[in-house]
Amino acid sequence: MGGSRVKTTGVLLCLCYCINTGISDDLSGPKCGLPQIRNLLDRSLRIVGGLEARYGSHPWLVSLRSRGSHFCGGAILTERWILTAAHCFSIVSTNVSVVIGEYDQRVPDEEEQTFTVNTIKIHEKYQHASPMSYDIALLEIDGHIRLGPGVQPICLPLPSEKFPPRTSCLVSGWGRTKERGLLPAILREVQLELVEPAKCKYVLQTLRPTQQALTVLCAGPERGGKDACQGDSGGPLICPREDGHWVVVGVTSWGKGCGRSWINNKAKSSAKRGSPGVFTDVKMLLPWIKMKLREGYLTLFNQVWICITDCIADGLTNDFVVVFCSTADANPNQKSKSTLGCGTVALVQDHRTVHSLNYPQSYSNDSVCHWVIYAPKGHVVKLDFDDFDLEQSDDCEYDSLTVLGDVDTKEEIAVLCGRNVPPPVLSYDNVMVLQFTSDSTVTYRGFHATVSFISKIGECDTDTHKPRIHITHHKKPTDQVIMKLSITDNAFTIFYIS
């Protein structure tokens, strides 16, 4: 083994990866919820099925299909994730396709795209026997949605955002136009007003059998005549912000009949009672949504494995030989759907640099990159920024560099964006994780920073250390690509042998 070479370089071997997800942390900024058709509420919408929607007026809406037949709706959150209702999968859970950019189900539409489903994430507290509570699910599709004028994500609500009772909102879908009616081919929409929470709770208590309604909100007139119906389930209830952007406030969940009056419910027989439209309260379940989306990142992270053979010299050039194990092709010239150019091995050592992809050229759109940096035991990681140029936004919701204190991404140290060089950042312990995200528009130069290790008693570490690696998953790799790492004092080069 080339021991002297290892000691003189003193590297820590870490993993850097990029995934093309197109998601910002908040999903609530002005780059979502903007259809090409404006003034959606300026129409006289009526009855259960409402009116035919205009093409492009609901670019976030998707059609879920089983064996080619529509059964539920959903809403685009990111280029890979769809928001829908859990009860849509009480019977159907396999052979589900997601149709994006749909308008007229009889013909292919201009921006129509079809994907299969990779993962279905249903809320852990949802129960089929009591389907009104926690009726929410996330779908990860097999591929990336091509955004365009007729295909756009919807905004998630901000935690502090409020839409008061009587706010006029919209529901859209390919659901029945009346109770026991037919499914329409062309997308329809209906305008509903939000109901006071106390009134919503009261009317739901008049229904039989009674159900817990822990995570719901209601919308629709007491006299009936306007409602969502079978086939609309999973679609979004959207409400407008003052700036014209649309927010998914609810997920279409449940209702007693379709468009029935619910005035004086107690005076009616159980069979004739009605209810407003019942929707899952998205803001109430916002922490769950964000947690599941982050878990999706970690799943992709854990699908890349590193196999170290003690940095054995190859006997010819005295360079290190590393086996890179991955479910995806490690050759950067053959990009897979889930990588964006930095799904390779990165080397970081004391007093060396880390920087955004392509620096000093502009970083890429729609990317999420991670660097995992380990300091020697008894030391912390210090990050000194030399240059910093990321898109500025409130709460860093567009492009950002997040500094974390653990590989589980739970200990947030700092979230950075803008064009001012930040002050130095210290880790809590001997590990620091950097997470860089960019959205689908506008890129800047990125960042360039120096990594150093500081002993916990305040002295910089000068010892050298053998390379080591944190292996997040212990699985048998499906592919192995041999790489030769040629390390110099200032840089490293990766040679793909085959």
Tab-separated table of C-alpha atoms in Angstrom:
chain	number	residue	atom	x	y	z
A	1	MET	CA	0.000	0.000	0.000
A	2	GLY	CA	1.274	3.489	-0.859
A	3	GLY	CA	1.344	4.570	2.771
A	4	SER	CA	3.543	7.623	2.335
A	5	ARG	CA	1.270	8.884	-0.400
A	6	VAL	CA	-1.740	8.533	1.881
A	7	LYS	CA	-0.046	10.315	4.793
A	8	THR	CA	1.134	13.226	2.707
A	9	THR	CA	-2.287	13.863	1.221
A	10	GLY	CA	-4.189	13.250	4.460
A	11	VAL	CA	-7.540	13.157	2.702
A	12	LEU	CA	-10.976	12.414	4.021
A	13	LEU	CA	-13.079	10.532	1.514
A	14	CYS	CA	-16.588	11.902	1.282
A	15	LEU	CA	-19.541	11.501	-1.024
A	16	CYS	CA	-20.879	14.243	-3.253
A	17	TYR	CA	-23.989	13.577	-5.264
A	18	CYS	CA	-26.503	15.521	-7.279
A	19	ILE	CA	-30.101	14.620	-8.002
A	20	ASN	CA	-32.322	16.462	-10.402
A	21	THR	CA	-35.435	16.993	-8.316
A	22	GLY	CA	-36.392	20.567	-9.006
A	23	ILE	CA	-37.549	21.229	-5.464
A	24	SER	CA	-36.860	24.151	-3.202
A	25	ASP	CA	-37.308	23.736	0.515
A	26	ASP	CA	-40.463	25.782	0.793
A	27	LEU	CA	-42.273	25.137	-2.478
A	28	SER	CA	-44.213	28.280	-1.737
A	29	GLY	CA	-42.377	30.977	-3.657
A	30	PRO	CA	-43.534	32.902	-6.732
A	31	LYS	CA	-42.201	30.243	-9.133
A	32	CYS	CA	-45.224	28.037	-8.509
A	33	GLY	CA	-48.980	28.429	-8.764
A	34	LEU	CA	-48.994	30.677	-11.850
A	35	PRO	CA	-51.111	29.390	-14.753
A	36	GLN	CA	-50.916	31.002	-18.182
A	37	ILE	CA	-54.647	31.702	-17.842
A	38	ARG	CA	-55.207	34.475	-15.305
A	39	ASN	CA	-58.346	35.591	-13.442
A	40	LEU	CA	-59.610	32.075	-12.861
A	41	LEU	CA	-62.330	33.353	-10.524
A	42	ASP	CA	-63.864	35.737	-13.061
A	43	ARG	CA	-66.283	33.102	-14.378
A	44	SER	CA	-69.792	32.159	-13.250
A	45	LEU	CA	-69.198	28.607	-12.072
A	46	ARG	CA	-72.187	26.463	-11.229
A	47	ILE	CA	-73.491	23.002	-10.190
A	48	VAL	CA	-71.508	19.944	-9.138
A	49	GLY	CA	-69.426	19.636	-12.283
A	50	GLY	CA	-68.960	23.380	-12.731
A	51	LEU	CA	-67.924	24.427	-16.216
A	52	GLU	CA	-65.328	23.182	-18.625
A	53	ALA	CA	-61.996	24.664	-17.610
A	54	ARG	CA	-59.929	26.601	-20.101
A	55	TYR	CA	-56.891	24.846	-21.478
A	56	GLY	CA	-53.826	25.647	-19.367
A	57	SER	CA	-55.812	27.027	-16.422
A	58	HIS	CA	-54.777	24.208	-14.056
A	59	PRO	CA	-51.225	23.283	-15.156
A	60	TRP	CA	-50.493	21.487	-11.857
A	61	LEU	CA	-53.391	19.032	-12.135
A	62	VAL	CA	-52.666	15.381	-13.005
A	63	SER	CA	-54.823	12.378	-13.818
A	64	LEU	CA	-54.135	9.106	-12.001
A	65	ARG	CA	-55.063	6.071	-14.063
A	66	SER	CA	-55.362	2.359	-13.509
A	67	ARG	CA	-55.144	0.289	-16.676
A	68	GLY	CA	-55.836	3.417	-18.691
A	69	SER	CA	-58.923	4.578	-16.767
A	70	HIS	CA	-59.004	7.767	-14.690
A	71	PHE	CA	-59.741	7.176	-11.003
A	72	CYS	CA	-58.256	10.116	-9.065
A	73	GLY	CA	-56.558	13.467	-9.427
A	74	GLY	CA	-53.381	14.922	-8.002
A	75	ALA	CA	-51.208	18.031	-8.061
A	76	ILE	CA	-47.606	18.592	-9.128
A	77	LEU	CA	-45.336	19.666	-6.270
A	78	THR	CA	-41.978	19.130	-7.992
A	79	GLU	CA	-40.620	17.505	-11.108
A	80	ARG	CA	-40.819	14.120	-9.360
A	81	TRP	CA	-43.489	14.383	-6.647
A	82	ILE	CA	-47.288	14.427	-6.835
A	83	LEU	CA	-49.681	15.304	-3.997
A	84	THR	CA	-52.893	13.263	-3.803
A	85	ALA	CA	-55.276	11.491	-1.399
A	86	ALA	CA	-54.487	8.294	0.495
A	87	HIS	CA	-57.941	6.800	-0.053
A	88	CYS	CA	-57.260	6.685	-3.796
A	89	PHE	CA	-55.084	3.652	-3.045
A	90	SER	CA	-57.468	1.696	-0.823
A	91	ILE	CA	-58.090	-0.640	-3.777
A	92	VAL	CA	-55.666	0.402	-6.516
A	93	SER	CA	-51.967	0.356	-5.621
A	94	THR	CA	-50.280	-1.257	-8.635
A	95	ASN	CA	-50.212	-0.488	-12.351
A	96	VAL	CA	-50.873	3.186	-11.627
A	97	SER	CA	-49.852	5.763	-14.221
A	98	VAL	CA	-49.670	9.532	-13.791
A	99	VAL	CA	-50.709	11.669	-16.762
A	100	ILE	CA	-49.271	15.190	-16.716
A	101	GLY	CA	-50.518	18.064	-18.870
A	102	GLU	CA	-53.897	16.408	-19.397
A	103	TYR	CA	-56.962	18.357	-20.496
A	104	ASP	CA	-59.093	16.325	-22.916
A	105	GLN	CA	-58.879	12.627	-22.101
A	106	ARG	CA	-60.064	11.655	-25.579
A	107	VAL	CA	-56.998	12.982	-27.387
A	108	PRO	CA	-53.279	13.501	-26.651
A	109	ASP	CA	-52.721	17.053	-25.439
A	110	GLU	CA	-49.815	19.259	-26.456
A	111	GLU	CA	-47.758	18.906	-23.253
A	112	GLU	CA	-49.121	15.540	-22.125
A	113	GLN	CA	-46.626	13.222	-20.393
A	114	THR	CA	-47.195	9.834	-18.805
A	115	PHE	CA	-45.161	8.277	-15.987
A	116	THR	CA	-45.320	5.182	-13.857
A	117	VAL	CA	-45.183	5.417	-10.062
A	118	ASN	CA	-41.977	4.547	-8.214
A	119	THR	CA	-43.155	5.097	-4.651
A	120	ILE	CA	-46.463	5.674	-2.870
A	121	LYS	CA	-46.087	7.362	0.530
A	122	ILE	CA	-49.324	7.248	2.547
A	123	HIS	CA	-49.616	9.040	5.877
A	124	GLU	CA	-48.839	6.612	8.683
A	125	LYS	CA	-51.978	7.598	10.637
A	126	TYR	CA	-54.368	7.083	7.732
A	127	GLN	CA	-56.827	4.214	8.182
A	128	HIS	CA	-59.123	2.844	5.490
A	129	ALA	CA	-61.770	2.243	8.170
A	130	SER	CA	-61.743	5.960	9.060
A	131	PRO	CA	-60.737	7.615	5.787
A	132	MET	CA	-61.578	11.217	6.624
A	133	SER	CA	-58.453	11.896	8.716
A	134	TYR	CA	-54.872	12.019	7.403
A	135	ASP	CA	-56.165	11.371	3.882
A	136	ILE	CA	-52.981	12.388	2.120
A	137	ALA	CA	-50.332	10.688	-0.001
A	138	LEU	CA	-47.263	11.542	-2.050
A	139	LEU	CA	-46.333	9.799	-5.285
A	140	GLU	CA	-42.799	9.673	-6.635
A	141	ILE	CA	-42.883	9.186	-10.383
A	142	ASP	CA	-40.382	7.329	-12.537
A	143	GLY	CA	-38.778	10.246	-14.329
A	144	HIS	CA	-38.793	14.027	-14.397
A	145	ILE	CA	-41.684	16.188	-15.511
A	146	ARG	CA	-40.932	18.603	-18.348
A	147	LEU	CA	-42.283	21.925	-17.155
A	148	GLY	CA	-43.820	24.311	-19.655
A	149	PRO	CA	-46.701	26.758	-20.124
A	150	GLY	CA	-49.269	24.004	-19.527
A	151	VAL	CA	-47.317	22.076	-16.889
A	152	GLN	CA	-46.388	23.872	-13.668
A	153	PRO	CA	-46.157	23.044	-9.933
A	154	ILE	CA	-48.658	24.332	-7.402
A	155	CYS	CA	-47.535	26.313	-4.346
A	156	LEU	CA	-47.661	24.791	-0.892
A	157	PRO	CA	-48.972	27.114	1.828
A	158	LEU	CA	-46.578	28.885	4.132
A	159	PRO	CA	-46.825	27.763	7.774
A	160	SER	CA	-48.088	31.223	8.742
A	161	GLU	CA	-50.423	31.645	5.778
A	162	LYS	CA	-54.157	31.983	6.430
A	163	PHE	CA	-57.154	31.748	4.120
A	164	PRO	CA	-60.202	32.908	6.090
A	165	PRO	CA	-63.740	31.512	5.809
A	166	ARG	CA	-65.640	32.613	2.691
A	167	THR	CA	-62.436	32.792	0.640
A	168	SER	CA	-63.349	31.818	-2.926
A	169	CYS	CA	-61.313	28.820	-4.034
A	170	LEU	CA	-61.357	26.341	-6.932
A	171	VAL	CA	-61.611	22.590	-7.367
A	172	SER	CA	-60.961	20.950	-10.720
A	173	GLY	CA	-60.954	17.447	-12.100
A	174	TRP	CA	-62.508	14.822	-14.291
A	175	GLY	CA	-64.994	13.697	-11.636
A	176	ARG	CA	-68.698	13.085	-12.102
A	177	THR	CA	-70.787	16.118	-13.054
A	178	LYS	CA	-73.592	14.945	-10.766
A	179	GLU	CA	-74.239	12.224	-8.221
A	180	ARG	CA	-74.219	8.884	-10.087
A	181	GLY	CA	-73.419	10.818	-13.266
A	182	LEU	CA	-70.838	10.140	-15.948
A	183	LEU	CA	-67.160	11.038	-15.965
A	184	PRO	CA	-66.441	13.913	-18.381
A	185	ALA	CA	-63.626	13.763	-20.916
A	186	ILE	CA	-62.686	17.437	-20.620
A	187	LEU	CA	-61.375	19.010	-17.421
A	188	ARG	CA	-63.978	20.884	-15.372
A	189	GLU	CA	-63.766	23.328	-12.477
A	190	VAL	CA	-66.040	24.669	-9.753
A	191	GLN	CA	-65.761	27.610	-7.378
A	192	LEU	CA	-66.249	26.920	-3.658
A	193	GLU	CA	-66.046	29.125	-0.576
A	194	LEU	CA	-64.234	27.966	2.547
A	195	VAL	CA	-66.535	27.103	5.459
A	196	GLU	CA	-65.979	28.240	9.054
A	197	PRO	CA	-64.165	25.453	10.969
A	198	ALA	CA	-66.842	25.310	13.697
A	199	LYS	CA	-69.628	24.950	11.142
A	200	CYS	CA	-67.624	22.293	9.291
A	201	LYS	CA	-67.157	20.297	12.491
A	202	TYR	CA	-70.826	20.605	13.425
A	203	VAL	CA	-72.229	19.399	10.110
A	204	LEU	CA	-69.861	16.428	9.989
A	205	GLN	CA	-71.154	15.374	13.417
A	206	THR	CA	-74.663	15.082	11.941
A	207	LEU	CA	-73.591	12.347	9.542
A	208	ARG	CA	-73.858	8.627	10.181
A	209	PRO	CA	-71.729	6.760	10.816
A	210	THR	CA	-69.763	9.439	12.629
A	211	GLN	CA	-66.063	9.694	11.852
A	212	GLN	CA	-63.148	11.519	13.358
A	213	ALA	CA	-62.292	14.569	11.286
A	214	LEU	CA	-58.924	15.591	12.689
A	215	THR	CA	-57.216	17.000	9.618
A	216	VAL	CA	-59.985	18.407	7.441
A	217	LEU	CA	-61.423	21.642	6.165
A	218	CYS	CA	-64.734	22.183	4.378
A	219	ALA	CA	-65.775	24.174	1.319
A	220	GLY	CA	-69.078	24.619	-0.478
A	221	PRO	CA	-72.475	26.325	-0.028
A	222	GLU	CA	-75.071	25.131	2.479
A	223	ARG	CA	-77.711	25.014	-0.236
A	224	GLY	CA	-75.584	22.578	-2.232
A	225	GLY	CA	-75.300	22.612	-6.005
A	226	LYS	CA	-71.524	23.073	-6.077
A	227	ASP	CA	-69.154	20.327	-5.055
A	228	ALA	CA	-66.448	17.910	-6.009
A	229	CYS	CA	-67.600	14.383	-6.805
A	230	GLN	CA	-66.334	10.857	-7.433
A	231	GLY	CA	-63.264	11.017	-9.663
A	232	ASP	CA	-62.134	14.372	-8.275
A	233	SER	CA	-60.558	12.733	-5.196
A	234	GLY	CA	-56.909	13.577	-4.698
A	235	GLY	CA	-57.129	16.771	-6.707
A	236	PRO	CA	-56.217	20.122	-5.148
A	237	LEU	CA	-58.466	22.720	-3.566
A	238	ILE	CA	-56.604	25.879	-4.570
A	239	CYS	CA	-56.986	29.382	-3.169
A	240	PRO	CA	-55.461	32.617	-4.503
A	241	ARG	CA	-52.887	34.814	-2.863
A	242	GLU	CA	-53.120	38.553	-3.278
A	243	ASP	CA	-50.209	38.451	-5.730
A	244	GLY	CA	-52.107	36.123	-8.079
A	245	HIS	CA	-50.349	32.882	-7.206
A	246	TRP	CA	-52.414	29.818	-6.336
A	247	VAL	CA	-51.862	27.694	-3.237
A	248	VAL	CA	-52.993	24.119	-2.581
A	249	VAL	CA	-55.011	24.531	0.607
A	250	GLY	CA	-56.758	21.164	0.546
A	251	VAL	CA	-56.768	17.730	-1.066
A	252	THR	CA	-60.174	16.499	-2.253
A	253	SER	CA	-61.126	13.773	0.197
A	254	TRP	CA	-64.754	13.052	1.009
A	255	GLY	CA	-68.376	14.168	0.924
A	256	LYS	CA	-71.884	12.937	1.681
A	257	GLY	CA	-73.291	12.682	-1.807
A	258	CYS	CA	-72.319	15.263	-4.423
A	259	GLY	CA	-73.631	18.788	-4.189
A	260	ARG	CA	-76.334	17.979	-1.641
A	261	SER	CA	-77.765	20.659	0.626
A	262	TRP	CA	-76.634	20.371	4.244
A	263	ILE	CA	-79.069	22.899	5.729
A	264	ASN	CA	-80.955	21.414	8.722
A	265	ASN	CA	-79.210	18.084	8.329
A	266	LYS	CA	-80.554	16.715	11.606
A	267	ALA	CA	-84.144	17.087	10.378
A	268	LYS	CA	-83.455	14.792	7.434
A	269	SER	CA	-83.158	11.041	7.293
A	270	SER	CA	-79.580	9.786	7.325
A	271	ALA	CA	-79.825	8.744	3.682
A	272	LYS	CA	-80.760	12.263	2.547
A	273	ARG	CA	-78.281	14.261	4.584
A	274	GLY	CA	-75.540	16.108	2.772
A	275	SER	CA	-72.233	17.743	3.558
A	276	PRO	CA	-69.914	20.365	2.186
A	277	GLY	CA	-66.894	19.165	0.300
A	278	VAL	CA	-64.401	17.702	2.761
A	279	PHE	CA	-60.723	18.294	2.045
A	280	THR	CA	-57.521	17.293	3.800
A	281	ASP	CA	-55.975	20.394	5.384
A	282	VAL	CA	-52.607	20.719	3.646
A	283	LYS	CA	-51.159	23.334	6.006
A	284	MET	CA	-51.887	21.097	8.993
A	285	LEU	CA	-49.893	18.285	7.363
A	286	LEU	CA	-47.161	20.483	5.893
A	287	PRO	CA	-44.447	19.086	8.236
A	288	TRP	CA	-45.276	15.553	7.062
A	289	ILE	CA	-45.098	16.581	3.406
A	290	LYS	CA	-41.692	18.221	3.815
A	291	MET	CA	-40.363	15.313	5.870
A	292	LYS	CA	-41.356	12.792	3.194
A	293	LEU	CA	-39.844	14.865	0.422
A	294	ARG	CA	-36.564	15.074	2.344
A	295	GLU	CA	-36.673	11.312	2.931
A	296	GLY	CA	-36.955	10.965	-0.818
A	297	TYR	CA	-33.637	12.783	-1.184
A	298	LEU	CA	-32.013	10.538	1.413
A	299	THR	CA	-33.311	7.442	-0.354
A	300	LEU	CA	-31.534	8.513	-3.517
A	301	PHE	CA	-28.489	9.373	-1.408
A	302	ASN	CA	-28.445	5.902	0.134
A	303	GLN	CA	-28.713	4.227	-3.259
A	304	VAL	CA	-25.102	5.208	-3.984
A	305	TRP	CA	-22.491	3.095	-2.223
A	306	ILE	CA	-18.731	3.376	-1.905
A	307	CYS	CA	-16.569	0.278	-1.575
A	308	ILE	CA	-13.027	0.910	-0.328
A	309	THR	CA	-10.243	-1.641	-0.784
A	310	ASP	CA	-7.920	0.025	1.780
A	311	CYS	CA	-6.672	2.399	-0.932
A	312	ILE	CA	-4.492	-0.315	-2.438
A	313	ALA	CA	-1.917	0.971	-4.923
A	314	ASP	CA	-2.432	-0.477	-8.399
A	315	GLY	CA	1.233	-1.539	-8.735
A	316	LEU	CA	1.743	0.434	-11.929
A	317	THR	CA	1.386	4.130	-11.200
A	318	ASN	CA	1.086	4.011	-7.405
A	319	ASP	CA	-2.306	5.755	-7.715
A	320	PHE	CA	-5.125	4.653	-5.447
A	321	VAL	CA	-7.679	2.181	-6.784
A	322	VAL	CA	-11.244	2.564	-5.545
A	323	VAL	CA	-14.284	0.467	-6.375
A	324	PHE	CA	-17.346	2.663	-6.911
A	325	CYS	CA	-20.550	0.699	-6.329
A	326	SER	CA	-23.808	2.112	-7.571
A	327	THR	CA	-27.204	1.196	-8.942
A	328	ALA	CA	-26.637	3.875	-11.583
A	329	ASP	CA	-23.866	4.165	-14.172
A	330	ALA	CA	-20.973	6.078	-12.633
A	331	ASN	CA	-19.765	7.332	-16.020
A	332	PRO	CA	-20.515	11.066	-16.130
A	333	ASN	CA	-20.805	10.928	-19.912
A	334	GLN	CA	-23.905	8.737	-19.562
A	335	LYS	CA	-26.276	10.712	-17.366
A	336	SER	CA	-29.156	8.791	-15.884
A	337	LYS	CA	-32.543	10.278	-15.042
A	338	SER	CA	-31.608	10.708	-11.399
A	339	THR	CA	-28.154	12.286	-11.696
A	340	LEU	CA	-26.944	15.684	-12.775
A	341	GLY	CA	-23.216	15.477	-13.113
A	342	CYS	CA	-21.707	15.115	-9.647
A	343	GLY	CA	-22.732	11.624	-8.646
A	344	THR	CA	-19.060	10.726	-8.195
A	345	VAL	CA	-16.412	10.482	-5.496
A	346	ALA	CA	-15.143	13.730	-3.973
A	347	LEU	CA	-12.016	14.198	-1.886
A	348	VAL	CA	-11.940	16.799	0.867
A	349	GLN	CA	-9.045	17.411	3.239
A	350	ASP	CA	-7.877	19.951	5.783
A	351	HIS	CA	-7.334	23.392	4.249
A	352	ARG	CA	-8.803	22.338	0.928
A	353	THR	CA	-11.793	23.740	-0.914
A	354	VAL	CA	-15.340	22.787	-1.776
A	355	HIS	CA	-17.414	24.590	-4.365
A	356	SER	CA	-20.646	24.403	-6.296
A	357	LEU	CA	-20.853	22.422	-9.498
A	358	ASN	CA	-19.271	24.218	-12.509
A	359	TYR	CA	-17.772	26.994	-10.325
A	360	PRO	CA	-16.800	29.702	-11.288
A	361	GLN	CA	-19.282	29.176	-14.108
A	362	SER	CA	-22.982	29.185	-13.231
A	363	TYR	CA	-24.368	26.185	-11.381
A	364	SER	CA	-27.096	24.041	-12.946
A	365	ASN	CA	-30.849	24.393	-12.562
A	366	ASP	CA	-32.947	21.799	-10.742
A	367	SER	CA	-30.233	20.196	-8.662
A	368	VAL	CA	-29.653	18.968	-5.138
A	369	CYS	CA	-26.029	18.289	-4.139
A	370	HIS	CA	-24.615	16.971	-0.884
A	371	TRP	CA	-21.102	16.941	0.540
A	372	VAL	CA	-20.385	14.908	3.677
A	373	ILE	CA	-17.231	16.135	5.451
A	374	TYR	CA	-15.653	14.354	8.417
A	375	ALA	CA	-13.032	15.867	10.704
A	376	PRO	CA	-10.730	13.743	12.902
A	377	LYS	CA	-12.078	12.739	16.287
A	378	GLY	CA	-11.967	15.612	18.766
A	379	HIS	CA	-12.227	18.230	16.026
A	380	VAL	CA	-14.941	20.301	14.372
A	381	VAL	CA	-15.261	21.365	10.741
A	382	LYS	CA	-14.828	25.033	9.885
A	383	LEU	CA	-16.146	26.406	6.588
A	384	ASP	CA	-14.656	29.724	5.399
A	385	PHE	CA	-16.303	31.249	2.331
A	386	ASP	CA	-14.096	32.859	-0.309
A	387	ASP	CA	-16.921	33.607	-2.744
A	388	PHE	CA	-20.706	33.367	-2.536
A	389	ASP	CA	-23.199	34.188	-5.289
A	390	LEU	CA	-26.622	32.488	-5.112
A	391	GLU	CA	-30.068	33.715	-6.113
A	392	GLN	CA	-31.553	35.902	-3.373
A	393	SER	CA	-35.040	35.126	-2.027
A	394	ASP	CA	-37.061	35.326	1.175
A	395	ASP	CA	-36.222	32.377	3.435
A	396	CYS	CA	-33.801	31.196	0.687
A	397	GLU	CA	-36.675	29.394	-1.041
A	398	TYR	CA	-35.192	29.475	-4.577
A	399	ASP	CA	-31.497	28.505	-4.439
A	400	SER	CA	-29.699	27.818	-1.164
A	401	LEU	CA	-26.765	26.229	0.621
A	402	THR	CA	-27.839	24.525	3.842
A	403	VAL	CA	-25.176	23.588	6.398
A	404	LEU	CA	-26.132	20.624	8.583
A	405	GLY	CA	-24.551	18.933	11.563
A	406	ASP	CA	-25.486	15.318	10.838
A	407	VAL	CA	-25.924	12.901	7.933
A	408	ASP	CA	-29.615	12.471	8.792
A	409	THR	CA	-30.059	16.175	7.881
A	410	LYS	CA	-31.920	16.945	11.114
A	411	GLU	CA	-29.456	19.389	12.740
A	412	GLU	CA	-29.645	22.582	10.705
A	413	ILE	CA	-26.770	24.993	11.339
A	414	ALA	CA	-27.341	27.627	8.651
A	415	VAL	CA	-29.346	28.266	5.469
A	416	LEU	CA	-27.540	30.632	3.107
A	417	CYS	CA	-28.390	32.482	-0.103
A	418	GLY	CA	-27.834	35.862	-1.726
A	419	ARG	CA	-24.717	37.604	-2.987
A	420	ASN	CA	-22.914	38.550	0.235
A	421	VAL	CA	-20.083	36.376	1.539
A	422	PRO	CA	-21.326	34.740	4.782
A	423	PRO	CA	-19.252	34.587	7.977
A	424	PRO	CA	-17.428	31.320	8.823
A	425	VAL	CA	-19.582	28.364	9.867
A	426	LEU	CA	-18.584	25.739	12.467
A	427	SER	CA	-19.998	22.239	12.842
A	428	TYR	CA	-21.357	20.990	16.169
A	429	ASP	CA	-19.183	17.885	16.108
A	430	ASN	CA	-16.769	16.234	13.685
A	431	VAL	CA	-19.216	16.009	10.769
A	432	MET	CA	-20.612	18.673	8.478
A	433	VAL	CA	-23.063	18.117	5.629
A	434	LEU	CA	-23.516	20.698	2.888
A	435	GLN	CA	-26.733	20.618	0.882
A	436	PHE	CA	-26.984	22.823	-2.195
A	437	THR	CA	-30.327	23.196	-3.997
A	438	SER	CA	-31.346	25.187	-7.056
A	439	ASP	CA	-34.732	25.646	-8.650
A	440	SER	CA	-35.726	25.525	-12.316
A	441	THR	CA	-34.853	29.119	-13.288
A	442	VAL	CA	-32.023	31.654	-12.816
A	443	THR	CA	-28.507	30.565	-11.898
A	444	TYR	CA	-25.495	32.417	-10.497
A	445	ARG	CA	-21.792	31.777	-9.956
A	446	GLY	CA	-22.277	29.628	-6.854
A	447	PHE	CA	-19.953	29.319	-3.885
A	448	HIS	CA	-16.319	28.547	-3.098
A	449	ALA	CA	-15.202	27.744	0.457
A	450	THR	CA	-12.222	26.405	2.371
A	451	VAL	CA	-12.579	23.489	4.774
A	452	SER	CA	-10.401	23.273	7.869
A	453	PHE	CA	-10.448	21.162	11.030
A	454	ILE	CA	-10.186	22.786	14.450
A	455	SER	CA	-9.580	20.898	17.655
A	456	LYS	CA	-12.236	21.365	20.302
A	457	ILE	CA	-9.651	23.025	22.558
A	458	GLY	CA	-9.119	25.682	19.904
A	459	GLU	CA	-6.017	24.464	18.043
A	460	CYS	CA	-5.938	23.650	14.349
A	461	ASP	CA	-5.164	20.066	13.571
A	462	THR	CA	-1.890	19.417	11.781
A	463	ASP	CA	-1.840	15.623	11.952
A	464	THR	CA	-2.429	13.511	8.896
A	465	HIS	CA	-5.095	10.872	8.732
A	466	LYS	CA	-5.933	7.906	6.576
A	467	PRO	CA	-8.913	8.212	4.257
A	468	ARG	CA	-12.142	6.899	5.704
A	469	ILE	CA	-15.747	6.697	4.569
A	470	HIS	CA	-19.210	6.724	6.096
A	471	ILE	CA	-21.235	3.943	4.456
A	472	THR	CA	-24.920	4.754	4.812
A	473	HIS	CA	-26.321	1.471	3.486
A	474	HIS	CA	-25.008	-2.050	3.615
A	475	LYS	CA	-26.444	-3.566	0.470
A	476	LYS	CA	-25.005	-5.746	-2.205
A	477	PRO	CA	-24.131	-3.454	-5.121
A	478	THR	CA	-25.550	-4.238	-8.517
A	479	ASP	CA	-22.750	-2.689	-10.561
A	480	GLN	CA	-19.085	-2.006	-9.968
A	481	VAL	CA	-17.005	0.528	-11.833
A	482	ILE	CA	-13.265	0.595	-11.152
A	483	MET	CA	-11.860	4.109	-10.896
A	484	LYS	CA	-8.313	5.299	-10.496
A	485	LEU	CA	-7.844	8.416	-8.354
A	486	SER	CA	-4.786	10.484	-9.208
A	487	ILE	CA	-4.202	12.894	-6.317
A	488	THR	CA	-1.933	15.925	-6.486
A	489	ASP	CA	-1.305	18.693	-3.971
A	490	ASN	CA	-4.030	20.929	-5.387
A	491	ALA	CA	-6.562	18.712	-7.105
A	492	PHE	CA	-7.675	15.216	-7.931
A	493	THR	CA	-8.567	13.514	-11.174
A	494	ILE	CA	-10.857	10.533	-11.663
A	495	PHE	CA	-10.004	8.094	-14.436
A	496	TYR	CA	-12.648	5.540	-15.422
A	497	ILE	CA	-10.943	2.258	-16.211
A	498	SER	CA	-14.153	0.415	-17.304
